[in-house]
Tab-separated table of C-alpha atoms in Angstrom:
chain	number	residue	atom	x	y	z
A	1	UNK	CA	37.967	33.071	-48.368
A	2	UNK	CA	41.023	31.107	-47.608
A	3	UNK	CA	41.970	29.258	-44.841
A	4	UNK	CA	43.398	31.012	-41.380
A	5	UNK	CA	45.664	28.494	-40.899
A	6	UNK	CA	46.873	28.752	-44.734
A	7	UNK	CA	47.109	32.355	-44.228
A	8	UNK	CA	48.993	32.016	-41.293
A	9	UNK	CA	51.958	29.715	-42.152
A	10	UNK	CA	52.540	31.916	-45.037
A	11	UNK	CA	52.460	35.017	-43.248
A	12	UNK	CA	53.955	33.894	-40.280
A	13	UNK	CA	57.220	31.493	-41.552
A	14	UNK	CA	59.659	32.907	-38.747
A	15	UNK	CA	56.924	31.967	-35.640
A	16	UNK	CA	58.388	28.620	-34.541
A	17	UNK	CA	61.692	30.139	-33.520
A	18	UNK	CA	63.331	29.956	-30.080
A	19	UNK	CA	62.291	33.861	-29.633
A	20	UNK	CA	58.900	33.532	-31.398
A	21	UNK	CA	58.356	30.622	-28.427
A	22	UNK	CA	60.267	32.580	-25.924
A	23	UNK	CA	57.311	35.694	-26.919
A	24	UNK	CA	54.328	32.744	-26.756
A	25	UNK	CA	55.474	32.109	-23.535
A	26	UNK	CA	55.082	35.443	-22.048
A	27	UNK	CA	51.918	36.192	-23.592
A	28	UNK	CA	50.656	33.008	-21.756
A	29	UNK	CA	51.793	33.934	-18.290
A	30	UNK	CA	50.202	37.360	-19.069
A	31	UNK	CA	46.800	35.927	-19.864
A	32	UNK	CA	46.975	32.983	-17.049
A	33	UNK	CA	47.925	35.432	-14.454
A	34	UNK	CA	44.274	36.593	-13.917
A	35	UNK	CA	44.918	40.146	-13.495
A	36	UNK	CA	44.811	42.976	-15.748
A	37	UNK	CA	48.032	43.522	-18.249
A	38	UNK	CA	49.573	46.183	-16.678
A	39	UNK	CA	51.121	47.422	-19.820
A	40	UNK	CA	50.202	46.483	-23.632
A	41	UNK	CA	50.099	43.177	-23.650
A	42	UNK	CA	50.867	43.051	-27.438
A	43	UNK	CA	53.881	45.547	-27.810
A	44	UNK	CA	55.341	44.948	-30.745
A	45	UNK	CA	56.091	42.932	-33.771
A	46	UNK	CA	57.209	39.549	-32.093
A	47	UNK	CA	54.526	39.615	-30.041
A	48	UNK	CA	52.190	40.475	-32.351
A	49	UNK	CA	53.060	37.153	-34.502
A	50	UNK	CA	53.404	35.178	-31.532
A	51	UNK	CA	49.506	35.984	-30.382
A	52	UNK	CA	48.451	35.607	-34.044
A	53	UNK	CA	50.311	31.839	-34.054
A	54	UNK	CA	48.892	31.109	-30.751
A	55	UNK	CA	45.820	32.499	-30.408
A	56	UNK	CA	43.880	33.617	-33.110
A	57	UNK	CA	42.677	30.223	-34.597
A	58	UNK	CA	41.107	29.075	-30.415
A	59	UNK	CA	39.939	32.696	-30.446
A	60	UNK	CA	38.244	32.636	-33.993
A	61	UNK	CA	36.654	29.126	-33.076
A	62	UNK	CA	35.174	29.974	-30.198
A	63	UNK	CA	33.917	33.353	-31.619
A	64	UNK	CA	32.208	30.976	-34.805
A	65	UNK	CA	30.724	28.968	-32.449
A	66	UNK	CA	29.060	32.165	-30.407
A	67	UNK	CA	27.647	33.745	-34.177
A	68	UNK	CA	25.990	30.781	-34.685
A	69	UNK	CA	23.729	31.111	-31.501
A	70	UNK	CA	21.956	34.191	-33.170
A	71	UNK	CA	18.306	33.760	-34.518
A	72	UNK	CA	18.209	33.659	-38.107
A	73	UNK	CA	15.205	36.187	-37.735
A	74	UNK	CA	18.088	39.019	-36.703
A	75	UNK	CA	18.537	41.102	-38.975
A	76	UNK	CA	22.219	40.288	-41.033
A	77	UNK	CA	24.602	42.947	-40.204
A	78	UNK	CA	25.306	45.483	-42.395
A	79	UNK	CA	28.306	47.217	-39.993
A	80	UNK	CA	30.488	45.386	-37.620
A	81	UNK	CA	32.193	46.454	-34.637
A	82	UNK	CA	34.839	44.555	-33.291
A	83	UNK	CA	36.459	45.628	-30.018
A	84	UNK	CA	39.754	44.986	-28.929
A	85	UNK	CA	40.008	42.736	-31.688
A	86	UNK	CA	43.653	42.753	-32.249
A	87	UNK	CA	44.994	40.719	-35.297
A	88	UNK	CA	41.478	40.238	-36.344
A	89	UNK	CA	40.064	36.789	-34.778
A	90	UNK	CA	36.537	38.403	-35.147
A	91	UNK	CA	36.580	39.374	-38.586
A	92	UNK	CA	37.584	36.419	-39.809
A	93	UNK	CA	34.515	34.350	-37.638
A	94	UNK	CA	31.875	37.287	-38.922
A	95	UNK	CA	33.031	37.283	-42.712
A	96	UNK	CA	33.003	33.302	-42.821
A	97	UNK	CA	28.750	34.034	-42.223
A	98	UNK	CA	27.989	37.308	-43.521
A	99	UNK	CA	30.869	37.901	-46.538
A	100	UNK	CA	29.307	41.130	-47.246
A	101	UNK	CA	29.355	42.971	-43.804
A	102	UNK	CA	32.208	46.012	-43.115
A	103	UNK	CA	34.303	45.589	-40.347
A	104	UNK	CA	36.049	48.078	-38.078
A	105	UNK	CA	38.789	46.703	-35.403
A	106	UNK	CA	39.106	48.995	-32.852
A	107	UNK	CA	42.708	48.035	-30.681
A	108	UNK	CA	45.300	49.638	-28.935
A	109	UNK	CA	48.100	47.786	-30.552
A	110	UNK	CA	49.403	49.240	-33.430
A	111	UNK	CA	51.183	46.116	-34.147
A	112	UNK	CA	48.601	43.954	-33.963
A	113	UNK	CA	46.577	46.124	-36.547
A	114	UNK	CA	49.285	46.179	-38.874
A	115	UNK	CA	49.651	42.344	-38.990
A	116	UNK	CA	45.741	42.149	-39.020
A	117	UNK	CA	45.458	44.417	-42.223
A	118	UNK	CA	48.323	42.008	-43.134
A	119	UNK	CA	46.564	38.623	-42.432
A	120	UNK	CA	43.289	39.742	-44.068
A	121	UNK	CA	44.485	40.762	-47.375
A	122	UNK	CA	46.307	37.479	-47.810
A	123	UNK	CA	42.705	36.310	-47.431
A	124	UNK	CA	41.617	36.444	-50.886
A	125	UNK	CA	38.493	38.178	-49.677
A	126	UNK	CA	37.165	41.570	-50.774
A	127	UNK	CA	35.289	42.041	-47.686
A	128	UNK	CA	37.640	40.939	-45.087
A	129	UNK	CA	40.182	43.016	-46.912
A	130	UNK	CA	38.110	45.920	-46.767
A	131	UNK	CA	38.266	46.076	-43.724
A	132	UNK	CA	38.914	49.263	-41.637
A	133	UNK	CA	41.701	48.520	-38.571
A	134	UNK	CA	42.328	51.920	-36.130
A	135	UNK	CA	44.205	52.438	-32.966
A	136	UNK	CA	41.896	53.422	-30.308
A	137	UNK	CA	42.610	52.670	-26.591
A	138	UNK	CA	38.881	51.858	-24.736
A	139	UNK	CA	38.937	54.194	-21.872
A	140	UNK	CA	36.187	54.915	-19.275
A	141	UNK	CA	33.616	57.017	-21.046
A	142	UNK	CA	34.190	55.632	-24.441
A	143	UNK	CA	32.317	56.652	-27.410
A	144	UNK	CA	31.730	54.433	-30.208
A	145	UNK	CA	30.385	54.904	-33.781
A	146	UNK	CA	27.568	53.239	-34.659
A	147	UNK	CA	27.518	49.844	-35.854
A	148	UNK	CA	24.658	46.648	-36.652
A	149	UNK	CA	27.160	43.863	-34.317
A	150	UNK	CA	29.418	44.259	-32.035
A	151	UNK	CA	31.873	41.920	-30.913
A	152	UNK	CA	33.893	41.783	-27.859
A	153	UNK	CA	36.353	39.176	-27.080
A	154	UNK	CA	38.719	38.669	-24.957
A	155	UNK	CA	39.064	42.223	-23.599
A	156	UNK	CA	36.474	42.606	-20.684
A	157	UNK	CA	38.732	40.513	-18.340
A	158	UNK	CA	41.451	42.925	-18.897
A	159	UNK	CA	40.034	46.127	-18.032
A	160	UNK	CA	39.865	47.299	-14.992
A	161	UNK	CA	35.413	47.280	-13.675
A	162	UNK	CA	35.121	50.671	-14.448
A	163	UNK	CA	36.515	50.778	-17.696
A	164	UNK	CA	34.523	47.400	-18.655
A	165	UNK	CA	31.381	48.725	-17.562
A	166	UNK	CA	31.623	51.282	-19.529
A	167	UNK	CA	32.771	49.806	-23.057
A	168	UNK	CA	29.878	47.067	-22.868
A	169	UNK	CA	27.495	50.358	-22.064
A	170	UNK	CA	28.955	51.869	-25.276
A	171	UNK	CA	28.860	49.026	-27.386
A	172	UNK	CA	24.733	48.733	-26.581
A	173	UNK	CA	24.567	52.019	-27.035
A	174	UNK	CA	25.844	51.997	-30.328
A	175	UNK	CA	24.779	48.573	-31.345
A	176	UNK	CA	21.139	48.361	-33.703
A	177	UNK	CA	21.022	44.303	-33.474
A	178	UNK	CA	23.234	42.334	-31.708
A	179	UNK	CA	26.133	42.181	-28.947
A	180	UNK	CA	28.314	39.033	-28.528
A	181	UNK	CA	30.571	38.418	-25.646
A	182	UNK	CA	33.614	36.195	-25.244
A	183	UNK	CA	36.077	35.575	-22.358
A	184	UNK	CA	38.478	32.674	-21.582
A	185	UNK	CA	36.466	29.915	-20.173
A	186	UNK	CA	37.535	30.820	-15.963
A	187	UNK	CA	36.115	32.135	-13.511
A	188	UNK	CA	37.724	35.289	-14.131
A	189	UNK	CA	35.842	35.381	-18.085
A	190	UNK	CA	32.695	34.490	-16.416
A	191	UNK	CA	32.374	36.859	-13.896
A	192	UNK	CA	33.381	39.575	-16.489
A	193	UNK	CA	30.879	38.065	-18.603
A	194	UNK	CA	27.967	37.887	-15.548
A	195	UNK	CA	28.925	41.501	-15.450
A	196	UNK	CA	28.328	42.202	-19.026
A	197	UNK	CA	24.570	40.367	-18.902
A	198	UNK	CA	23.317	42.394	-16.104
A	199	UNK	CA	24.177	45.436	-18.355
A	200	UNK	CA	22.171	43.900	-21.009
A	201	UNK	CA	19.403	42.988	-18.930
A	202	UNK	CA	18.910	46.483	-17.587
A	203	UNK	CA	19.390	48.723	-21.139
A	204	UNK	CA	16.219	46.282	-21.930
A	205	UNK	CA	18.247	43.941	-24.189
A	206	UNK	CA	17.021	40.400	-24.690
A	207	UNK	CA	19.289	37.213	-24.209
A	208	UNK	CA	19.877	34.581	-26.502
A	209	UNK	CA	22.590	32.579	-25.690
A	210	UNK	CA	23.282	30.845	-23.235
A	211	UNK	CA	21.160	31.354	-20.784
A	212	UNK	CA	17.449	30.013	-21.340
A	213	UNK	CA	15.898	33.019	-19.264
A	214	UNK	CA	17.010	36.288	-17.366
A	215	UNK	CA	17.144	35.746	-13.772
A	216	UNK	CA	20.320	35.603	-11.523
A	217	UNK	CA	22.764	32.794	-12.731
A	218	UNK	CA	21.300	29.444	-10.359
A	219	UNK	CA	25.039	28.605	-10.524
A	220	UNK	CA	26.685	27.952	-7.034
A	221	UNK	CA	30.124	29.605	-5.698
A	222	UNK	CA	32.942	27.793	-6.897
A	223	UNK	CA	31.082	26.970	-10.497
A	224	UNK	CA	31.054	28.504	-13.634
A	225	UNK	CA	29.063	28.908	-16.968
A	226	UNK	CA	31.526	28.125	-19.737
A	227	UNK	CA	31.377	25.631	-23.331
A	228	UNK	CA	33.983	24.215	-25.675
A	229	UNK	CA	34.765	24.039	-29.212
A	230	UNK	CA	37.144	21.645	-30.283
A	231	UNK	CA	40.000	22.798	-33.378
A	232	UNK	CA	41.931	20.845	-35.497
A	233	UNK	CA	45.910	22.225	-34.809
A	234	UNK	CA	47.869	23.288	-38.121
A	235	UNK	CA	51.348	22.105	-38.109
A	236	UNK	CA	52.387	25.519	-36.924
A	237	UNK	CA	50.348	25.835	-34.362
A	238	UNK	CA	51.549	22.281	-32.334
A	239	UNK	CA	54.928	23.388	-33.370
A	240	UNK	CA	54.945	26.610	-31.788
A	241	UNK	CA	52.988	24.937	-28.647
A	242	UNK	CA	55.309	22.261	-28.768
A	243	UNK	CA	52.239	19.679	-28.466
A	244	UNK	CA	51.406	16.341	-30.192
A	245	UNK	CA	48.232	16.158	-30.096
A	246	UNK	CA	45.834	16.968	-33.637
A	247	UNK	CA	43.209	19.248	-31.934
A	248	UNK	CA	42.707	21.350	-28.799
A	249	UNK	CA	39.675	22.201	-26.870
A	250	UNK	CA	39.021	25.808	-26.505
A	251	UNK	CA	37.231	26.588	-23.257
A	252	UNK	CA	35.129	30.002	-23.229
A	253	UNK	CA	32.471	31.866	-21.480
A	254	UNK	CA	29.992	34.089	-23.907
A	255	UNK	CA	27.109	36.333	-23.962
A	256	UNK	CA	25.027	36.680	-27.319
A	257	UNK	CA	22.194	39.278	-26.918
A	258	UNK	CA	19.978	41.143	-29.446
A	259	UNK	CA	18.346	44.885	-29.166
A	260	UNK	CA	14.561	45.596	-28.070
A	261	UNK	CA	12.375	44.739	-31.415
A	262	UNK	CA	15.357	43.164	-33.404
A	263	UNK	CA	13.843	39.138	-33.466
A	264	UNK	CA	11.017	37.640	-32.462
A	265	UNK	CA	11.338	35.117	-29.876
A	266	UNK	CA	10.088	31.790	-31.390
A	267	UNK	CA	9.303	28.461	-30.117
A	268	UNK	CA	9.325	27.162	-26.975
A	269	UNK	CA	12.551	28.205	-24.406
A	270	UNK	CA	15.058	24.989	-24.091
A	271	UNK	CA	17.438	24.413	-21.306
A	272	UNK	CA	20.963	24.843	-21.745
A	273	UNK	CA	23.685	21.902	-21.286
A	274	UNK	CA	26.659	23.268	-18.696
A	275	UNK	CA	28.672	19.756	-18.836
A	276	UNK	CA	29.551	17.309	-20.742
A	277	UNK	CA	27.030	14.727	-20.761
A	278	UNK	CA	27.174	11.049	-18.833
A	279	UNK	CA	26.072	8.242	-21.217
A	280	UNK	CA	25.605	4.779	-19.908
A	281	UNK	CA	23.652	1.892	-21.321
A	282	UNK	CA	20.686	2.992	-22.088
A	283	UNK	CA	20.856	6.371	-20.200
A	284	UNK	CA	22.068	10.018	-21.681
A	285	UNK	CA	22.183	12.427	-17.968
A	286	UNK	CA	22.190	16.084	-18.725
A	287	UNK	CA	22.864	18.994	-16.838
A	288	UNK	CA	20.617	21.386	-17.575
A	289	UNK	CA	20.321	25.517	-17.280
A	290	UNK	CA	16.515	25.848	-17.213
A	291	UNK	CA	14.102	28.286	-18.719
A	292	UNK	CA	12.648	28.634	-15.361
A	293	UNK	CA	15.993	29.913	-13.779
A	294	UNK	CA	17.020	26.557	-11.967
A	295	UNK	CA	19.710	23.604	-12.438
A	296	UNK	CA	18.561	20.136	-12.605
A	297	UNK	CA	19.797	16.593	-13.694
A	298	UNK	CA	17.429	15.113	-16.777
A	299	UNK	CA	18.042	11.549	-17.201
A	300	UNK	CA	16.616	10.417	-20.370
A	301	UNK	CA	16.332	6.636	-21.035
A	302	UNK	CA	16.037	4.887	-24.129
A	303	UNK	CA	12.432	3.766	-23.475
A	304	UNK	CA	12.318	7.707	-24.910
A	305	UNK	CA	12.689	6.724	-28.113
A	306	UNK	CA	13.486	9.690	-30.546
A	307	UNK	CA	14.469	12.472	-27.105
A	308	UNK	CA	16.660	9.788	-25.957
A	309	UNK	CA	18.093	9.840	-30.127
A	310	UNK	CA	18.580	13.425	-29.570
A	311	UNK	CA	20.085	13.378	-25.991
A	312	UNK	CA	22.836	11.092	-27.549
A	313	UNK	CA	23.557	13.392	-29.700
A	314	UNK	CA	23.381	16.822	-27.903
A	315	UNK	CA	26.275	17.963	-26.452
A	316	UNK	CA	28.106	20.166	-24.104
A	317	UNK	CA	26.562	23.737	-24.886
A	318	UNK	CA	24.072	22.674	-27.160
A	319	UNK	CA	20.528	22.991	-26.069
A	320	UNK	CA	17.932	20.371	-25.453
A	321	UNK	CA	13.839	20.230	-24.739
């Protein structure tokens, strides 16, 4: 498979221009307003590339980053689902760990399809070409084929309740192993993603990531479960952004959960890390998510010896015992 960002300068040569930043521009008020898009937010061909430029590297990152939270005793997918995906963020993340897997992108932008389909045959992947992109807009009492994984990023947040109740009820429904979640790293993508869990919870799925156990979130008003994965910025990407620095943190919120019977659960439950750790001399302080449903500080000194090793070296997201 080639690289996204490869793909992307080649496909996308006209993306740094004044309208191609003018189009950038809008789709970032549009996704900072917190509020649902009142029309398609990806309308057409400019935008399309704009989103593609902007977006899709963060988006596939972040995406990677939630795959790699499944047990390896799931079952690989054999069928994958990807809602709302757009220009094709998903694919690209699932394909990059199972090369063998068949995609369908289900989106309401015709645009974004097209440059999707576009995108992934410049791939030089069989697979991700193969790929099967359709026009569907998710609408309260959705129906979806059925499928092994299904993703869902970046969509919950902008549907109205209803409507996003109803697609993450559908996409259990039709799901044999595994569900993953992503929304922007706000308050907004977690509460759409709190939303999504208790769904899960009560069709009898079981959670993997992130939370270490399935009571209510211990999290206070005013906080918010959400990690980070750090990119490296192409050349077209900090020109388009107009930035200087190399890399750019992508913050998310995510839900990875698995169907009754589809993994064992093995070993011994480990909290989760919700910040980024404070290291001083000697001392690694975590915050921790616990398997018993609570918060709490763990301080672990270097008198530890090898947990102290591995506190140094866990970070934000990870989890630690």
């Amino acid at each position: 498979m080639r690289d996204l960002d490869d793909v992307l300068r080649e496909a996308l040569p006209a993306s740094t221009t004044s309208a191609a930043r003018r189009a950038t521009e809008s789709l970032r008020d549009t996704y900072r307003s917190g509020a649902p898009p009142r029309e398609l937010a990806i309308a057409d061909d400019e935008r399309a590339a704009a989103y593609a430029a902007y977006r899709m590297p963060a988006t596939r990152a972040a995406i990677a980053r939630t795959l790699a939270e499944l047990p390896e005793d799931v079952p690989p997918p054999r069928i994958h689902l990807d809602l709302g995906g757009g220009t094709g963020a998903a694919v690209w993340a699932v394909h990059a760990r199972w090369p063998q897997v068949h995609s369908r992108v289900l989106d309401a932008s015709a645009p974004a399809l097209a440059l999707g389909r576009r995108l992934a045959l410049g791939s030089d992947d069989a697979g991700l070409a193969a790929t099967t992109w359709e026009q569907v807009r998710l609408a309260a009492g959705v129906a979806l084929p059925a499928t092994d994984l299904t993703t869902v990023s970046y969509l919950l947040g902008e549907l109205p309740a209803a409507v996003a109740g109803d697609v993450v009820d559908a996409a259990l429904a039709a799901s044999s192993t595994s569900v993953l979640v992503v929304e922007p790293g706000t308050p907004r993508g977690y509460a759409a993603v709190l939303a999504a869990r208790d769904r899960a919870l009560a069709a009898g799925w079981r959670i993997v990531a992130p939370c270490p156990h399935a009571g209510p979130c211990p999290l206070t008003a005013g906080d918010w479960c959400h990690a980070a994965v750090r990119l490296t910025r192409s050349s077209l990407h900090r020109r388009l952004k107009s930035g200087d620095l190399g890399h750019e943190d992508e913050k998310f919120s995510y839900l990875a959960v698995v169907a009754p019977g589809a993994g064992d659960v093995a070993g011994e439950p480990a909290g989760r890390v919700l910040r980024h750790p404070l290291t001083r001399k000697g001392l690694v302080q975590l915050r921790l998510c616990t398997p018993e449903g609570g918060v709490r500080d763990e301080i672990v000194s270097k008198r530890q010896g090898e947990r102290y090793r591995r506190a140094r070296e866990t970070g934000w997201g990870d989890t630690f015992t």
